[in-house]
Amino acid sequence: MAITKRKTRAAGSAVDPGEMLSFYKDMLLIRRFEEKAGQLYGMGLINGFCHLYIGQEAVVVGMQATISNQRDSVITSYRDHGHMLACGMDAKGVMAELTGRIGGYSKGKGGSMHMFSREKRFYGGHGIVGAQVPLGTGLAFAHKYREDGGVCLCYLGDGAVNQGQVYESFNMASLWQLPVIYVIENNRYAMGTSIERSSAGTELFRRGSAYKIPGQAVDGMDVLAVKAAGEQAVAHARAGQGPTILEMKTYRYRGHSMSDPAKYRTKEEVAKMREQHDPIDQLRRRLLDGGLITEDGLKDIDRDVKAVVTEAADFSQTSPEPDASELMTDILIDA
Amino acid sequence: MPIKILMPALSPTMTEGKLARWLKGEGDQIKSGDIIAEIETDKATMEMEAVDEGTLGRILVPGGSEGVAVNTPIALLLEDGEGRDALSASAPAPAPAPVAQQPVAAPKPVVAASPAAIEKTYDKTRRMTVREALRDAMAEEMRRDGDVFLMGEEVGQYQGAYKVSQGLLDEFGPKRVIDTPITEMGFAGLGAGAAYAGLKPIVEFMTFNFAMQAVDHIINSSAKTLYMGGGQLPSSIVFRGPNGAASRVGAQHSQCYASWYAHIPGLKVVAPYSAADAKGLMKAAIRDPNPVIVLENELMYGQSFEVPDDPEFILPIGKAKIERAGSRVTVTAFSRMVGMALEAAEILAKDGIDVEVINLRSLRPLDVETLVASVKKTNRMVTLEEGWAAAGIGAEIAALMQEHAFDWLDAPVTRVCGKDVPMPYAACLEKLALPQVDDIVAAVKAVCYA
């Protein structure tokens, strides 16, 4: 695989209708979950930092379809709720962590940015921009060390790509041919700074070229294109050929965090992305046009998803706050 | 029943705000994601998106209203099939979620469970350098556990910048003895990630000065992860290398980081003095399921000591060693400074001052019980460290003594530390900047009012 600007287009025929429906359901779950999280934030039930993934759902759903949560590993930064749901983590546990309750994945001690699931091989949830990149490279190192055939999906944003440690990681990953896929979620804004204002070179898929890492730009609003590109990169890594960079061209509809009024971009820009490129609407149309599902069938999915989110929201409010005794636990493991 | 749309909190600190204007009117159809109103928070004007779908039935708080408390119902949304008559039947707002208000007990000072155990004596010992002891400790643990590997700059083919890893590449091969590029932040983070996956990396820093580039991964990625994940993700990882001043290497290569790491919950920090310390603590560090910092000292690498000749010789992390028992004054030290404390004790013995020298060995956790027991016996304490006094190990020990042994102190705890300057290069200035035996002797005499 070489560095290419070509945007991968998925061949529609290669995709199984059942899989398309499950993509639709998974993306919708993330969308509805995040909307609910935003609502609970508004009610004061979620506090602090809360970075919503709305608009970017196709990236994690498409990529997750290329790996196994029994064997491979996933790591990302702070905009992580979608990644956790895509990995198969329980919506109740994620939402309850957002509300800081004992039923949360981290018993309420981590919050939005700090959740982990060894069972689902999700390694966080990291709040320091770029830090997850050497960490993910280390997960890939472990796959190679153990010869377990696994790969690591290491997500980073267009903001993180200007951190030095990203390049330290690229160098080691290529030098040692580590099975890692660097998925750059380019949503065009690092908090409030556009890619043009932050990056001397805006073709992020080229950022590994000095390290001989193949890169590819992908339409990150098209879940099938994401999956197609992901499959190639994962196969490359599993074959022992080392890392790949996938630049997912995506977009977040909400602000960087809950307190961001997003004045750095126009309403028209956001509206255009929502109306013309929404990953869920695109797939919905494809499903309907292809006769793969009826409007009623979609309504059933909507209802199922809504039920999962409602259950998660209820649980996140009824699960108790952590007991005071939790304050001084989980600091060290008894040797 | 209609859905209540509540006044949202749109920033971490918002408790009330202005409902600037409605963008939808009564009777309008609303889809989730539609922007329905503008809210002015304490920070900015934010758009409010609908979460639920339906028809905007009634606006309860008109546009332009100021000081609207978070969670106040501001409108009613009719769901599919609901008529306007449902509006009158609307129930009052639900009470906020119950919040358990439990008193938080003040954390107790961490005190080691038992005082410095009488150290087991070993019949068979072997004389070796600190360098060899560290190497042997790593080799033994690598033989014992295939998940243990060593990575760092020049650890393999070069056999270690200070020859600590001599021979390891030959025995374990390049898969487990990994030469890294000069990329501290990168390889410390890579090691931390490998530890998440259950491997047991030994990450060597050529010196701890360079670990400043990697400190985010030591603290944010390794020390905090177990807690942040509610106990889910342990990190069994060792960060090791020489710490403190070597000789004539200037300010950027001569700093003691003991107090930096000892400050951090989630880390263990050890600082061996002798070859036996080095072997026993390094083995304990590698087997420990937590992140452990091993602060070595370049000037000690070539010094020889007797080391128990037993592959199961391991020292407990968190226990100090009484290197020399005494009755008049307690001197605490760690790493190379233990040797200087012992020298000072010899000199003071000639003056009739019987000094107890405690080799701290572990800086986090500190063996508070052994320190307190010693002070209760001697009633005087001098702390010794190469690092700066401000917020240092001595400062911490002095505070602990006034918390735990105030009534037994006959003199203020006195610190002997490095001078409060970056390390100078000139030989005469470097000597002045570091604690010397004479400084220790003078401090001990001062607390004895001798």
Short mmCIF file of C-alpha atoms in Angstrom, two decimals, chain A residues 31-32 35-36 38-39 41-49 54 75 89 97 101 105-111 114-119 122-126 128 130-139 141-147 163-165 167-169 171-173 175-176 178 253-254 257-263 267 274 299 302 306 317-324 326-335, chain B residues 3-4 6-13 21 32-35 38 43-47 49-53 70-71 79-80 97-105 107-108 110 145-149 151 175-176 178-199 213 216-217 220-221 223 225-235 265-268 287-291 364-365:
data_model
loop_
_atom_site.label_atom_id
_atom_site.label_comp_id
_atom_site.label_asym_id
_atom_site.label_seq_id
_atom_site.Cartn_x
_atom_site.Cartn_y
_atom_site.Cartn_z
CA ARG A 31 -25.79 9.20 18.13
CA ARG A 32 -28.65 8.69 20.55
CA GLU A 35 -27.58 13.18 22.52
CA LYS A 36 -28.75 11.75 25.82
CA GLY A 38 -25.70 16.05 26.22
CA GLN A 39 -29.15 16.22 27.74
CA TYR A 41 -25.15 17.29 31.04
CA GLY A 42 -27.73 19.98 30.57
CA MET A 43 -29.59 18.67 33.60
CA GLY A 44 -26.43 18.88 35.68
CA LEU A 45 -26.18 15.11 36.03
CA ILE A 46 -22.94 14.97 34.06
CA ASN A 47 -20.25 17.48 34.92
CA GLY A 48 -16.76 18.49 33.99
CA PHE A 49 -15.50 17.56 30.57
CA ILE A 54 -21.93 13.20 17.17
CA ILE A 75 -7.12 3.02 22.36
CA MET A 89 -18.94 -1.96 26.17
CA GLU A 97 -19.47 6.64 34.58
CA ARG A 101 -21.86 6.55 39.84
CA TYR A 105 -16.94 1.38 34.26
CA SER A 106 -14.49 3.11 36.57
CA LYS A 107 -16.77 3.10 39.62
CA GLY A 108 -17.25 6.81 39.08
CA LYS A 109 -13.56 7.55 39.61
CA GLY A 110 -12.57 8.14 36.01
CA GLY A 111 -15.26 10.16 34.26
CA HIS A 114 -11.07 7.63 31.64
CA MET A 115 -12.74 4.29 31.12
CA PHE A 116 -11.19 0.93 30.29
CA SER A 117 -12.37 -2.58 29.59
CA ARG A 118 -9.81 -5.34 29.53
CA GLU A 119 -12.62 -7.72 28.56
CA PHE A 122 -10.47 -1.10 25.17
CA TYR A 123 -7.48 0.62 26.77
CA GLY A 124 -8.87 4.13 27.29
CA GLY A 125 -9.91 6.97 27.27
CA HIS A 126 -6.82 9.31 27.70
CA ILE A 128 -3.58 14.12 27.40
CA GLY A 130 -1.31 12.57 21.83
CA ALA A 131 -0.35 10.40 24.81
CA GLN A 132 -2.50 7.54 23.53
CA VAL A 133 -0.27 7.24 20.47
CA PRO A 134 2.84 5.79 22.14
CA LEU A 135 0.52 3.86 24.46
CA GLY A 136 -1.25 2.30 21.48
CA THR A 137 2.10 1.62 19.88
CA GLY A 138 2.96 -0.23 23.09
CA LEU A 139 -0.22 -2.30 22.80
CA PHE A 141 4.35 -4.01 20.63
CA ALA A 142 2.70 -6.43 23.06
CA HIS A 143 0.77 -8.10 20.24
CA LYS A 144 4.01 -8.66 18.38
CA TYR A 145 5.92 -9.71 21.53
CA ARG A 146 3.29 -12.30 22.32
CA GLU A 147 2.85 -13.29 18.68
CA GLN A 163 2.41 16.49 19.11
CA GLY A 164 6.03 15.31 18.94
CA GLN A 165 5.36 11.97 20.58
CA TYR A 167 6.29 11.00 15.43
CA GLU A 168 8.37 9.21 18.05
CA SER A 169 5.71 6.51 17.86
CA ASN A 171 9.30 5.95 13.99
CA MET A 172 9.33 3.03 16.40
CA ALA A 173 6.24 1.42 14.89
CA LEU A 175 11.27 0.53 12.64
CA TRP A 176 9.93 -2.53 14.45
CA LEU A 178 4.45 -3.11 14.80
CA TYR A 253 -21.46 18.63 14.86
CA ARG A 254 -21.16 19.69 18.46
CA SER A 257 -16.67 20.10 24.74
CA MET A 258 -19.95 21.06 26.33
CA SER A 259 -18.96 24.66 27.02
CA ASP A 260 -17.80 25.40 23.49
CA PRO A 261 -20.13 27.72 21.54
CA ALA A 262 -18.25 26.80 18.33
CA LYS A 263 -17.95 30.36 17.05
CA LYS A 267 -23.64 27.62 11.00
CA ARG A 274 -25.36 17.49 8.52
CA LYS A 299 -38.56 2.59 13.13
CA ASP A 302 -34.97 3.41 16.32
CA LYS A 306 -33.94 4.36 22.16
CA GLN A 317 -29.32 8.07 37.65
CA THR A 318 -30.32 5.22 39.94
CA SER A 319 -26.89 3.67 40.42
CA PRO A 320 -25.59 5.10 43.72
CA GLU A 321 -22.68 7.46 44.04
CA PRO A 322 -19.48 5.70 45.11
CA ASP A 323 -19.13 5.11 48.81
CA ALA A 324 -16.65 7.34 50.61
CA GLU A 326 -13.80 4.19 47.47
CA LEU A 327 -11.71 7.34 47.84
CA MET A 328 -8.64 5.47 49.02
CA THR A 329 -8.91 2.27 46.98
CA ASP A 330 -7.36 1.32 43.61
CA ILE A 331 -4.26 3.42 44.18
CA LEU A 332 -1.88 0.47 44.27
CA ILE A 333 -2.31 -3.27 43.96
CA ASP A 334 -1.09 -5.27 46.95
CA ALA A 335 2.24 -6.72 45.96
CA ILE B 3 -41.82 15.64 27.75
CA LYS B 4 -40.45 18.49 29.82
CA LEU B 6 -35.38 21.57 30.99
CA MET B 7 -33.04 24.53 31.19
CA PRO B 8 -29.67 22.94 30.36
CA ALA B 9 -26.30 23.48 32.01
CA LEU B 10 -24.02 24.29 29.10
CA SER B 11 -20.75 24.73 30.90
CA PRO B 12 -19.10 22.99 33.86
CA THR B 13 -19.78 25.97 36.11
CA ARG B 21 -34.46 33.41 22.43
CA SER B 32 -33.70 15.45 17.70
CA GLY B 33 -30.67 17.55 16.88
CA ASP B 34 -32.73 20.61 15.89
CA ILE B 35 -31.56 23.82 17.45
CA GLU B 38 -30.16 30.07 22.39
CA LYS B 43 -19.11 31.94 29.26
CA ALA B 44 -20.83 32.28 25.93
CA THR B 45 -24.03 32.07 23.96
CA MET B 46 -24.78 28.44 23.20
CA GLU B 47 -27.27 26.72 21.00
CA GLU B 49 -30.42 21.16 20.63
CA ALA B 50 -33.51 19.05 20.98
CA VAL B 51 -32.94 15.55 22.25
CA ASP B 52 -36.43 14.18 21.77
CA GLU B 53 -38.79 14.37 18.85
CA VAL B 70 -30.62 24.95 35.47
CA ASN B 71 -33.22 22.18 35.31
CA GLU B 79 -44.85 13.19 21.53
CA ASP B 80 -46.29 11.59 18.42
CA ALA B 97 -31.51 12.40 41.66
CA PRO B 98 -30.67 11.53 45.24
CA VAL B 99 -27.12 12.40 46.10
CA ALA B 100 -25.58 10.49 48.95
CA GLN B 101 -23.91 12.97 51.26
CA GLN B 102 -21.43 10.87 53.11
CA PRO B 103 -18.78 12.37 55.30
CA VAL B 104 -15.34 11.72 53.90
CA ALA B 105 -12.94 10.57 56.54
CA PRO B 107 -7.06 10.19 55.07
CA LYS B 108 -4.79 8.74 57.68
CA VAL B 110 0.36 6.19 55.53
CA ASP B 145 9.17 -14.51 33.69
CA GLY B 146 8.97 -14.30 29.92
CA ASP B 147 6.83 -11.15 30.13
CA VAL B 148 9.75 -9.14 31.52
CA PHE B 149 11.78 -7.24 28.95
CA MET B 151 14.19 -1.40 26.71
CA LYS B 175 13.27 -9.44 21.30
CA ARG B 176 13.67 -8.91 25.05
CA ILE B 178 15.53 -3.67 22.96
CA ASP B 179 17.67 -0.81 21.78
CA THR B 180 15.44 2.21 21.32
CA PRO B 181 16.00 5.38 19.37
CA ILE B 182 16.66 8.48 21.47
CA THR B 183 13.00 9.04 22.09
CA GLU B 184 12.22 9.10 25.81
CA MET B 185 8.61 10.19 25.60
CA GLY B 186 8.00 7.65 22.88
CA PHE B 187 9.56 4.61 24.50
CA ALA B 188 8.29 5.41 27.99
CA GLY B 189 4.79 5.64 26.52
CA LEU B 190 5.34 2.49 24.48
CA GLY B 191 6.45 0.69 27.64
CA ALA B 192 3.42 1.99 29.53
CA GLY B 193 1.13 0.70 26.77
CA ALA B 194 2.85 -2.70 26.78
CA ALA B 195 2.24 -2.81 30.54
CA TYR B 196 -1.48 -2.17 29.94
CA ALA B 197 -1.42 -5.31 27.82
CA GLY B 198 0.08 -7.24 30.75
CA LEU B 199 3.77 -7.27 29.85
CA GLN B 213 10.75 14.25 28.59
CA ASP B 216 3.76 12.51 31.47
CA HIS B 217 3.75 8.78 30.74
CA ASN B 220 -0.50 10.40 33.79
CA SER B 221 -0.28 7.15 31.85
CA ALA B 223 0.62 6.02 38.02
CA THR B 225 -4.48 4.50 35.40
CA LEU B 226 -5.34 1.94 38.06
CA TYR B 227 -7.29 4.55 40.01
CA MET B 228 -8.92 6.20 37.00
CA GLY B 229 -10.17 2.83 35.82
CA GLY B 230 -11.59 1.84 39.19
CA GLY B 231 -8.93 -0.86 39.56
CA GLN B 232 -9.34 -2.37 36.10
CA LEU B 233 -5.99 -1.76 34.50
CA PRO B 234 -2.82 -2.41 36.51
CA SER B 235 0.58 -1.31 35.22
CA PRO B 265 0.16 8.48 44.49
CA GLY B 266 0.12 5.37 42.36
CA LEU B 267 3.91 5.10 42.17
CA LYS B 268 6.40 3.27 44.33
CA ARG B 287 7.78 -8.43 40.51
CA ASP B 288 5.64 -5.61 41.85
CA PRO B 289 2.28 -5.26 40.08
CA ASN B 290 2.54 -1.44 40.25
CA PRO B 291 4.70 1.15 38.51
CA ARG B 364 7.33 5.91 48.54
CA PRO B 365 6.02 4.42 50.68
#
